[in-house]
GROMACS .gro file of C-alpha atoms in nm:
model
  383
    1MET     CA    1  -4.070  -2.362   1.829
    2SER     CA    2  -3.723  -2.361   1.983
    3GLY     CA    3  -3.452  -2.262   1.740
    4GLU     CA    4  -3.681  -2.133   1.464
    5LEU     CA    5  -3.561  -1.773   1.491
    6LEU     CA    6  -3.202  -1.893   1.489
    7ARG     CA    7  -3.272  -2.112   1.185
    8THR     CA    8  -3.434  -1.820   1.003
    9ARG     CA    9  -3.133  -1.599   1.071
   10VAL     CA   10  -2.889  -1.863   0.947
   11GLU     CA   11  -3.091  -1.930   0.632
   12THR     CA   12  -3.105  -1.557   0.563
   13LEU     CA   13  -2.729  -1.537   0.603
   14ILE     CA   14  -2.679  -1.824   0.360
   15GLY     CA   15  -2.890  -1.633   0.108
   16GLN     CA   16  -2.678  -1.323   0.161
   17ILE     CA   17  -2.360  -1.524   0.101
   18GLY     CA   18  -2.499  -1.644  -0.230
   19ALA     CA   19  -2.604  -1.293  -0.332
   20ALA     CA   20  -2.265  -1.143  -0.246
   21ARG     CA   21  -2.085  -1.422  -0.428
   22THR     CA   22  -2.297  -1.358  -0.737
   23SER     CA   23  -2.228  -0.984  -0.714
   24GLY     CA   24  -1.859  -1.058  -0.729
   25GLN     CA   25  -1.912  -1.192  -1.080
   26GLU     CA   26  -1.983  -0.834  -1.189
   27ILE     CA   27  -1.610  -0.764  -1.162
   28GLY     CA   28  -1.455  -0.780  -1.509
   29PRO     CA   29  -1.259  -1.097  -1.588
   30GLU     CA   30  -0.912  -0.940  -1.576
   31LEU     CA   31  -0.959  -0.791  -1.232
   32ARG     CA   32  -1.169  -1.083  -1.110
   33GLY     CA   33  -0.873  -1.308  -1.176
   34ARG     CA   34  -0.675  -1.115  -0.914
   35VAL     CA   35  -0.926  -1.187  -0.636
   36ALA     CA   36  -1.135  -1.484  -0.751
   37THR     CA   37  -0.949  -1.762  -0.571
   38ARG     CA   38  -0.938  -1.581  -0.238
   39LEU     CA   39  -1.299  -1.460  -0.247
   40THR     CA   40  -1.434  -1.794  -0.371
   41THR     CA   41  -1.251  -1.975  -0.092
   42ALA     CA   42  -1.372  -1.726   0.169
   43PHE     CA   43  -1.735  -1.754   0.059
   44HIS     CA   44  -1.711  -2.134   0.045
   45LEU     CA   45  -1.571  -2.158   0.397
   46ARG     CA   46  -1.820  -1.915   0.548
   47GLY     CA   47  -2.106  -2.090   0.367
   48ALA     CA   48  -1.991  -2.424   0.506
   49GLU     CA   49  -1.987  -2.276   0.856
   50ALA     CA   50  -2.342  -2.149   0.810
   51ARG     CA   51  -2.465  -2.487   0.686
   52GLU     CA   52  -2.293  -2.654   0.980
   53LEU     CA   53  -2.497  -2.428   1.207
   54LEU     CA   54  -2.817  -2.562   1.047
   55THR     CA   55  -2.695  -2.917   1.110
   56GLU     CA   56  -2.624  -2.835   1.473
   57ILE     CA   57  -2.971  -2.685   1.512
   58ASP     CA   58  -3.120  -3.009   1.379
   59ASP     CA   59  -2.900  -3.208   1.617
   60GLY     CA   60  -3.035  -3.015   1.915
   61VAL     CA   61  -2.717  -2.831   2.014
   62ALA     CA   62  -2.784  -2.570   2.284
   63PRO     CA   63  -2.909  -2.248   2.115
   64ALA     CA   64  -2.694  -2.022   2.336
   65ALA     CA   65  -2.375  -2.168   2.190
   66LEU     CA   66  -2.511  -2.146   1.836
   67TRP     CA   67  -2.617  -1.783   1.872
   68ALA     CA   68  -2.260  -1.700   1.975
   69LYS     CA   69  -2.126  -1.886   1.669
   70LEU     CA   70  -2.369  -1.702   1.444
   71TYR     CA   71  -2.259  -1.368   1.588
   72ARG     CA   72  -1.892  -1.440   1.516
   73LEU     CA   73  -1.976  -1.564   1.166
   74GLN     CA   74  -2.178  -1.249   1.095
   75LEU     CA   75  -1.883  -1.029   1.194
   76GLU     CA   76  -1.654  -1.219   0.955
   77LEU     CA   77  -1.909  -1.195   0.677
   78ASP     CA   78  -1.966  -0.823   0.729
   79GLU     CA   79  -1.599  -0.767   0.643
   80LEU     CA   80  -1.621  -1.001   0.345
   81PHE     CA   81  -1.936  -0.828   0.218
   82GLU     CA   82  -1.772  -0.487   0.259
   83GLU     CA   83  -1.466  -0.601   0.065
   84THR     CA   84  -1.681  -0.746  -0.213
   85LEU     CA   85  -1.881  -0.425  -0.245
   86SER     CA   86  -1.563  -0.214  -0.251
   87LEU     CA   87  -1.415  -0.432  -0.525
   88VAL     CA   88  -1.733  -0.433  -0.735
   89GLU     CA   89  -1.765  -0.054  -0.706
   90GLY     CA   90  -1.396  -0.003  -0.773
   91ALA     CA   91  -1.400  -0.230  -1.077
   92ALA     CA   92  -1.698  -0.039  -1.218
   93LEU     CA   93  -1.518   0.295  -1.180
   94ARG     CA   94  -1.209   0.150  -1.345
   95ALA     CA   95  -1.418   0.008  -1.629
   96ALA     CA   96  -1.559   0.358  -1.681
   97ARG     CA   97  -1.199   0.487  -1.702
   98LEU     CA   98  -1.261   0.733  -1.421
   99ASP     CA   99  -0.909   0.654  -1.305
  100GLU     CA  100  -0.768   0.725  -1.655
  101GLY     CA  101  -0.567   0.404  -1.634
  102TYR     CA  102  -0.383   0.508  -1.317
  103CYS     CA  103  -0.497   0.206  -1.114
  104VAL     CA  104  -0.336  -0.034  -1.360
  105LEU     CA  105   0.000   0.134  -1.302
  106ALA     CA  106  -0.055   0.124  -0.926
  107ASP     CA  107  -0.141  -0.247  -0.944
  108VAL     CA  108   0.175  -0.324  -1.139
  109LEU     CA  109   0.389  -0.129  -0.893
  110LEU     CA  110   0.233  -0.316  -0.601
  111ASP     CA  111   0.273  -0.648  -0.780
  112GLU     CA  112   0.644  -0.576  -0.818
  113ILE     CA  113   0.678  -0.487  -0.451
  114GLY     CA  114   0.466  -0.781  -0.339
  115GLY     CA  115   0.665  -1.020  -0.554
  116ARG     CA  116   0.972  -0.941  -0.344
  117THR     CA  117   0.793  -1.005  -0.013
  118PRO     CA  118   0.675  -1.332   0.145
  119VAL     CA  119   0.312  -1.219   0.152
  120ALA     CA  120   0.054  -1.204  -0.127
  121TRP     CA  121  -0.195  -0.918  -0.153
  122ASP     CA  122  -0.430  -1.076  -0.412
  123SER     CA  123  -0.640  -0.767  -0.477
  124PHE     CA  124  -0.645  -0.451  -0.688
  125THR     CA  125  -0.652  -0.077  -0.629
  126VAL     CA  126  -0.973   0.126  -0.639
  127LEU     CA  127  -1.050   0.497  -0.634
  128GLY     CA  128  -1.123   0.680  -0.310
  129THR     CA  129  -1.113   1.025  -0.154
  130GLU     CA  130  -0.762   0.953  -0.022
  131GLU     CA  131  -0.495   0.687  -0.031
  132ILE     CA  132  -0.581   0.437   0.237
  133TYR     CA  133  -0.550   0.068   0.311
  134ALA     CA  134  -0.861  -0.073   0.476
  135ARG     CA  135  -0.741  -0.366   0.683
  136SER     CA  136  -1.093  -0.505   0.718
  137THR     CA  137  -1.133  -0.531   0.341
  138ARG     CA  138  -0.771  -0.560   0.211
  139VAL     CA  139  -0.860  -0.282  -0.036
  140ILE     CA  140  -0.603  -0.015  -0.122
  141ARG     CA  141  -0.768   0.305  -0.236
  142VAL     CA  142  -0.588   0.563  -0.449
  143ARG     CA  143  -0.681   0.927  -0.433
  144PHE     CA  144  -0.937   1.077  -0.667
  145PRO     CA  145  -0.887   1.308  -0.847
  146GLY     CA  146  -0.507   1.281  -0.797
  147ARG     CA  147  -0.397   0.988  -1.016
  148SER     CA  148  -0.095   1.163  -1.168
  149PHE     CA  149   0.234   0.986  -1.230
  150TRP     CA  150   0.382   1.170  -0.931
  151ASP     CA  151   0.130   1.010  -0.695
  152LEU     CA  152   0.238   0.651  -0.762
  153PRO     CA  153   0.495   0.617  -0.478
  154VAL     CA  154   0.227   0.674  -0.214
  155VAL     CA  155   0.066   0.335  -0.281
  156ALA     CA  156   0.384   0.172  -0.148
  157HIS     CA  157   0.309   0.327   0.192
  158GLU     CA  158  -0.043   0.181   0.188
  159TYR     CA  159   0.096  -0.159   0.090
  160GLY     CA  160   0.315  -0.140   0.398
  161HIS     CA  161   0.002  -0.133   0.614
  162PHE     CA  162  -0.088  -0.470   0.460
  163ALA     CA  163   0.254  -0.633   0.434
  164GLY     CA  164   0.381  -0.561   0.785
  165PRO     CA  165   0.100  -0.732   0.978
  166ALA     CA  166   0.085  -1.011   0.718
  167VAL     CA  167   0.442  -1.128   0.782
  168THR     CA  168   0.437  -1.437   1.002
  169VAL     CA  169   0.693  -1.674   1.152
  170ASP     CA  170   0.633  -2.033   1.258
  171GLY     CA  171   0.670  -2.026   1.632
  172GLY     CA  172   0.602  -2.394   1.686
  173VAL     CA  173   0.296  -2.390   1.910
  174ARG     CA  174   0.170  -2.064   1.759
  175THR     CA  175   0.209  -1.842   1.456
  176VAL     CA  176   0.418  -1.539   1.545
  177HIS     CA  177   0.342  -1.194   1.403
  178PRO     CA  178   0.675  -1.013   1.440
  179LEU     CA  179   0.535  -0.665   1.380
  180GLU     CA  180   0.273  -0.709   1.651
  181ASP     CA  181   0.547  -0.819   1.889
  182LEU     CA  182   0.749  -0.509   1.797
  183LEU     CA  183   0.449  -0.288   1.859
  184ASP     CA  184   0.384  -0.453   2.195
  185ASP     CA  185   0.746  -0.398   2.298
  186ALA     CA  186   0.729  -0.033   2.190
  187ARG     CA  187   0.412   0.020   2.388
  188LYS     CA  188   0.566  -0.129   2.701
  189GLU     CA  189   0.877   0.085   2.671
  190SER     CA  190   0.692   0.406   2.582
  191PRO     CA  191   0.329   0.389   2.696
  192ASP     CA  192   0.274   0.754   2.604
  193ALA     CA  193   0.378   0.708   2.239
  194HIS     CA  194   0.096   0.764   1.998
  195TRP     CA  195   0.003   0.408   1.903
  196PRO     CA  196  -0.132   0.478   1.551
  197TRP     CA  197   0.175   0.689   1.474
  198LEU     CA  198   0.394   0.379   1.501
  199HIS     CA  199   0.190   0.210   1.229
  200GLU     CA  200   0.230   0.512   1.002
  201LEU     CA  201   0.602   0.539   1.062
  202PHE     CA  202   0.637   0.168   0.989
  203ALA     CA  203   0.458   0.220   0.656
  204ASP     CA  204   0.683   0.520   0.580
  205THR     CA  205   0.987   0.302   0.652
  206PHE     CA  206   0.849   0.021   0.436
  207ALA     CA  207   0.781   0.251   0.140
  208SER     CA  208   1.132   0.397   0.157
  209TYR     CA  209   1.288   0.052   0.193
  210VAL     CA  210   1.108  -0.110  -0.102
  211LEU     CA  211   1.093   0.193  -0.333
  212GLY     CA  212   1.397   0.402  -0.253
  213PRO     CA  213   1.387   0.786  -0.261
  214ALA     CA  214   1.074   0.824  -0.475
  215TYR     CA  215   0.838   0.796  -0.177
  216GLY     CA  216   1.012   1.063   0.030
  217LEU     CA  217   1.032   1.294  -0.271
  218ALA     CA  218   0.659   1.254  -0.336
  219CYS     CA  219   0.583   1.336   0.027
  220ALA     CA  220   0.808   1.643   0.045
  221PHE     CA  221   0.730   1.790  -0.296
  222ASP     CA  222   0.361   1.712  -0.338
  223ARG     CA  223   0.182   1.545  -0.049
  224PHE     CA  224   0.274   1.681   0.294
  225ASP     CA  225   0.143   2.029   0.380
  226PRO     CA  226   0.402   2.270   0.527
  227ALA     CA  227   0.121   2.473   0.686
  228VAL     CA  228   0.057   2.192   0.937
  229ALA     CA  229   0.413   2.056   0.947
  230ARG     CA  230   0.427   2.066   1.327
  231HIS     CA  231   0.083   1.925   1.390
  232GLY     CA  232   0.008   1.556   1.415
  233THR     CA  233  -0.340   1.408   1.430
  234GLU     CA  234  -0.480   1.116   1.626
  235THR     CA  235  -0.381   0.883   1.344
  236HIS     CA  236  -0.081   1.047   1.172
  237PRO     CA  237   0.243   1.200   1.301
  238ALA     CA  238   0.331   1.560   1.219
  239PRO     CA  239   0.477   1.593   0.868
  240ASN     CA  240   0.803   1.726   1.014
  241LEU     CA  241   0.844   1.406   1.213
  242ARG     CA  242   0.761   1.193   0.909
  243ILE     CA  243   1.012   1.371   0.685
  244ALA     CA  244   1.276   1.332   0.955
  245ALA     CA  245   1.195   0.961   0.979
  246ILE     CA  246   1.200   0.907   0.603
  247GLY     CA  247   1.530   1.093   0.578
  248THR     CA  248   1.678   0.874   0.851
  249VAL     CA  249   1.568   0.558   0.670
  250LEU     CA  250   1.716   0.676   0.340
  251ASP     CA  251   2.040   0.776   0.514
  252ARG     CA  252   2.070   0.422   0.652
  253LEU     CA  253   2.012   0.275   0.305
  254ASN     CA  254   2.262   0.513   0.144
  255GLN     CA  255   2.593   0.353   0.239
  256ASP     CA  256   2.748   0.419  -0.103
  257HIS     CA  257   2.599   0.771  -0.126
  258ARG     CA  258   2.399   0.689  -0.438
  259TYR     CA  259   2.092   0.862  -0.291
  260ASP     CA  260   2.270   1.183  -0.188
  261HIS     CA  261   2.113   1.408  -0.451
  262ALA     CA  262   1.761   1.278  -0.391
  263ILE     CA  263   1.786   1.299  -0.012
  264ASN     CA  264   1.927   1.652  -0.027
  265ALA     CA  265   1.648   1.760  -0.263
  266MET     CA  266   1.383   1.613  -0.035
  267ARG     CA  267   1.517   1.791   0.270
  268ALA     CA  268   1.579   2.117   0.085
  269VAL     CA  269   1.231   2.151  -0.060
  270TRP     CA  270   1.070   2.060   0.272
  271SER     CA  271   1.293   2.305   0.460
  272SER     CA  272   1.203   2.577   0.211
  273GLY     CA  273   0.831   2.509   0.237
  274THR     CA  274   0.824   2.503   0.615
  275ALA     CA  275   1.039   2.818   0.633
  276GLU     CA  276   0.783   2.999   0.418
  277ALA     CA  277   0.499   2.866   0.634
  278GLY     CA  278   0.679   2.943   0.960
  279THR     CA  279   0.665   2.578   1.065
  280GLU     CA  280   1.030   2.473   1.050
  281ASP     CA  281   1.131   2.148   1.216
  282GLU     CA  282   1.263   2.236   1.562
  283GLU     CA  283   1.300   1.883   1.700
  284GLY     CA  284   1.402   1.631   1.433
  285LEU     CA  285   1.348   1.261   1.495
  286THR     CA  286   1.264   1.255   1.865
  287GLU     CA  287   1.237   0.955   2.095
  288PRO     CA  288   1.076   0.708   2.112
  289PHE     CA  289   1.032   0.743   1.736
  290GLY     CA  290   1.403   0.724   1.655
  291SER     CA  291   1.423   0.388   1.831
  292TRP     CA  292   1.109   0.279   1.650
  293ILE     CA  293   1.267   0.351   1.311
  294ASP     CA  294   1.567   0.141   1.418
  295ALA     CA  295   1.329  -0.143   1.509
  296CYS     CA  296   1.144  -0.110   1.177
  297LEU     CA  297   1.469  -0.132   0.978
  298THR     CA  298   1.572  -0.437   1.178
  299PHE     CA  299   1.234  -0.590   1.091
  300MET     CA  300   1.290  -0.513   0.721
  301SER     CA  301   1.636  -0.668   0.709
  302GLY     CA  302   1.518  -0.972   0.902
  303HIS     CA  303   1.189  -1.045   0.726
  304LEU     CA  304   1.185  -0.845   0.401
  305MET     CA  305   1.547  -0.842   0.291
  306GLN     CA  306   1.459  -0.940  -0.068
  307ALA     CA  307   1.221  -0.644  -0.091
  308ARG     CA  308   1.492  -0.379  -0.053
  309TYR     CA  309   1.503  -0.153  -0.359
  310ASP     CA  310   1.806  -0.222  -0.576
  311GLY     CA  311   1.749  -0.042  -0.905
  312TRP     CA  312   1.924   0.292  -0.861
  313TRP     CA  313   2.189   0.230  -1.126
  314THR     CA  314   1.908   0.173  -1.375
  315VAL     CA  315   1.748   0.496  -1.253
  316LEU     CA  316   2.067   0.692  -1.316
  317GLU     CA  317   2.071   0.563  -1.675
  318LEU     CA  318   1.701   0.620  -1.742
  319ALA     CA  319   1.644   0.962  -1.580
  320PRO     CA  320   1.826   1.176  -1.842
  321ARG     CA  321   1.653   0.989  -2.121
  322LEU     CA  322   1.314   1.096  -1.987
  323VAL     CA  323   1.429   1.454  -2.049
  324ASP     CA  324   1.624   1.416  -2.373
  325GLU     CA  325   1.438   1.151  -2.574
  326ASP     CA  326   1.090   1.156  -2.722
  327ARG     CA  327   0.837   0.880  -2.667
  328GLU     CA  328   0.928   0.688  -2.981
  329GLU     CA  329   1.295   0.674  -2.879
  330LEU     CA  330   1.209   0.562  -2.526
  331VAL     CA  331   0.964   0.296  -2.638
  332GLY     CA  332   1.188   0.185  -2.923
  333ARG     CA  333   1.482   0.125  -2.692
  334ARG     CA  334   1.251  -0.047  -2.445
  335SER     CA  335   1.141  -0.288  -2.719
  336THR     CA  336   1.485  -0.447  -2.745
  337PRO     CA  337   1.517  -0.781  -2.563
  338ASP     CA  338   1.803  -0.675  -2.335
  339VAL     CA  339   1.628  -0.367  -2.192
  340ALA     CA  340   1.360  -0.403  -1.926
  341TYR     CA  341   1.242  -0.134  -1.688
  342ARG     CA  342   1.045  -0.220  -1.379
  343MET     CA  343   0.770   0.014  -1.266
  344CYS     CA  344   0.968   0.099  -0.953
  345ASP     CA  345   1.265   0.203  -1.170
  346ILE     CA  346   1.047   0.421  -1.394
  347VAL     CA  347   0.890   0.590  -1.091
  348ASN     CA  348   1.228   0.666  -0.936
  349ALA     CA  349   1.374   0.782  -1.269
  350GLY     CA  350   1.083   1.020  -1.316
  351TRP     CA  351   1.140   1.172  -0.975
  352LEU     CA  352   1.515   1.198  -1.024
  353ALA     CA  353   1.463   1.370  -1.360
  354ARG     CA  354   1.213   1.607  -1.200
  355ILE     CA  355   1.444   1.724  -0.921
  356ARG     CA  356   1.720   1.779  -1.175
  357SER     CA  357   1.495   2.000  -1.391
  358ALA     CA  358   1.418   2.357  -1.292
  359ASP     CA  359   1.117   2.460  -1.500
  360ALA     CA  360   0.755   2.348  -1.486
  361GLY     CA  361   0.748   2.269  -1.855
  362ALA     CA  362   1.020   2.009  -1.807
  363ARG     CA  363   0.826   1.859  -1.518
  364LEU     CA  364   0.518   1.809  -1.736
  365ARG     CA  365   0.724   1.656  -2.014
  366ILE     CA  366   0.897   1.420  -1.773
  367ALA     CA  367   0.564   1.308  -1.627
  368ARG     CA  368   0.425   1.240  -1.976
  369GLN     CA  369   0.738   1.055  -2.084
  370ALA     CA  370   0.757   0.846  -1.769
  371ARG     CA  371   0.390   0.758  -1.780
  372SER     CA  372   0.413   0.666  -2.149
  373LEU     CA  373   0.705   0.436  -2.076
  374ALA     CA  374   0.520   0.285  -1.780
  375GLU     CA  375   0.208   0.222  -1.987
  376PHE     CA  376   0.412   0.070  -2.268
  377SER     CA  377   0.590  -0.157  -2.020
  378VAL     CA  378   0.254  -0.271  -1.884
  379SER     CA  379   0.129  -0.342  -2.236
  380GLN     CA  380   0.436  -0.561  -2.292
  381GLU     CA  381   0.366  -0.752  -1.971
  382VAL     CA  382   0.701  -0.679  -1.814
  383PRO     CA  383   0.749  -0.892  -1.502
   0.00000   0.00000   0.00000
């Protein structure tokens, strides 16, 4: 009978929607609250589309048109199913404490950043083999088994991969995506530029803009490998280029020279590492990437001005206390009503204290102190 195969496929898809929606209930209540509204709405809308297909089959609509609709709906649902599975798996790993509480700190940091942007992420971080933002699923993965306090700034870069494309402007007859327009302009002006590199450099710019020096310090001290400093990949620019770009961004944000010590430390440690590896930067920020950084900063000031990091004076006050005070003193002072530290301030203060301290023992103490203060702040539900 005409349309029976199509009907069977649609009914199967409706069953899959119900099963995936039920699976989402396996996410614990605290984390489920971060995604429930968005996922429930998405499943409801896709389910309504599937049921509408059944109605159209009954009404005798031409099967060719309906098969095309079903194909498009299946593609949308594949992404939704993938996201649901990632979140269920990630929530289970977090419930088992495999992340040792790190993801909670990452979530709070991203909530702070997101709260200063016009876009809402509405998700939570999960463990993965590397930090990555999966655009198809909206999931930000944090590296396992990294999860140290020093790794926290890297999630700001991944958030940039979400926030940039999510910024929209009402263009009257159409919704404008300013970042996509910027990318199109860059491609026209420099067709040979590595397209994925522009996305990565945008995310580097975003992380430096919203978090200050902590991101560049994390990259130079812990994350980028001097051994391959001159070698980019298909998806990522060479570390030398990225450090040059991050340094340029921080220089532009450093009108009052408050970041001087942090910027100098970032460049010094990277220069030392690449000198040892024989991979020193011989080019700096070459074109068209210098112009791209200019365009990214213009984008930030035009669309994300409220997201610019503004807590460095707090960092200067907090950093020495991470070295000199014990946990009880830190937490005790934090308990007073007139003292509130944001996660972004704690992260920057930890990094500033680290670059001021010479020995490894001090570094471990600073990490413990900063993480303790961060965890206490989370427990007090600091906005």
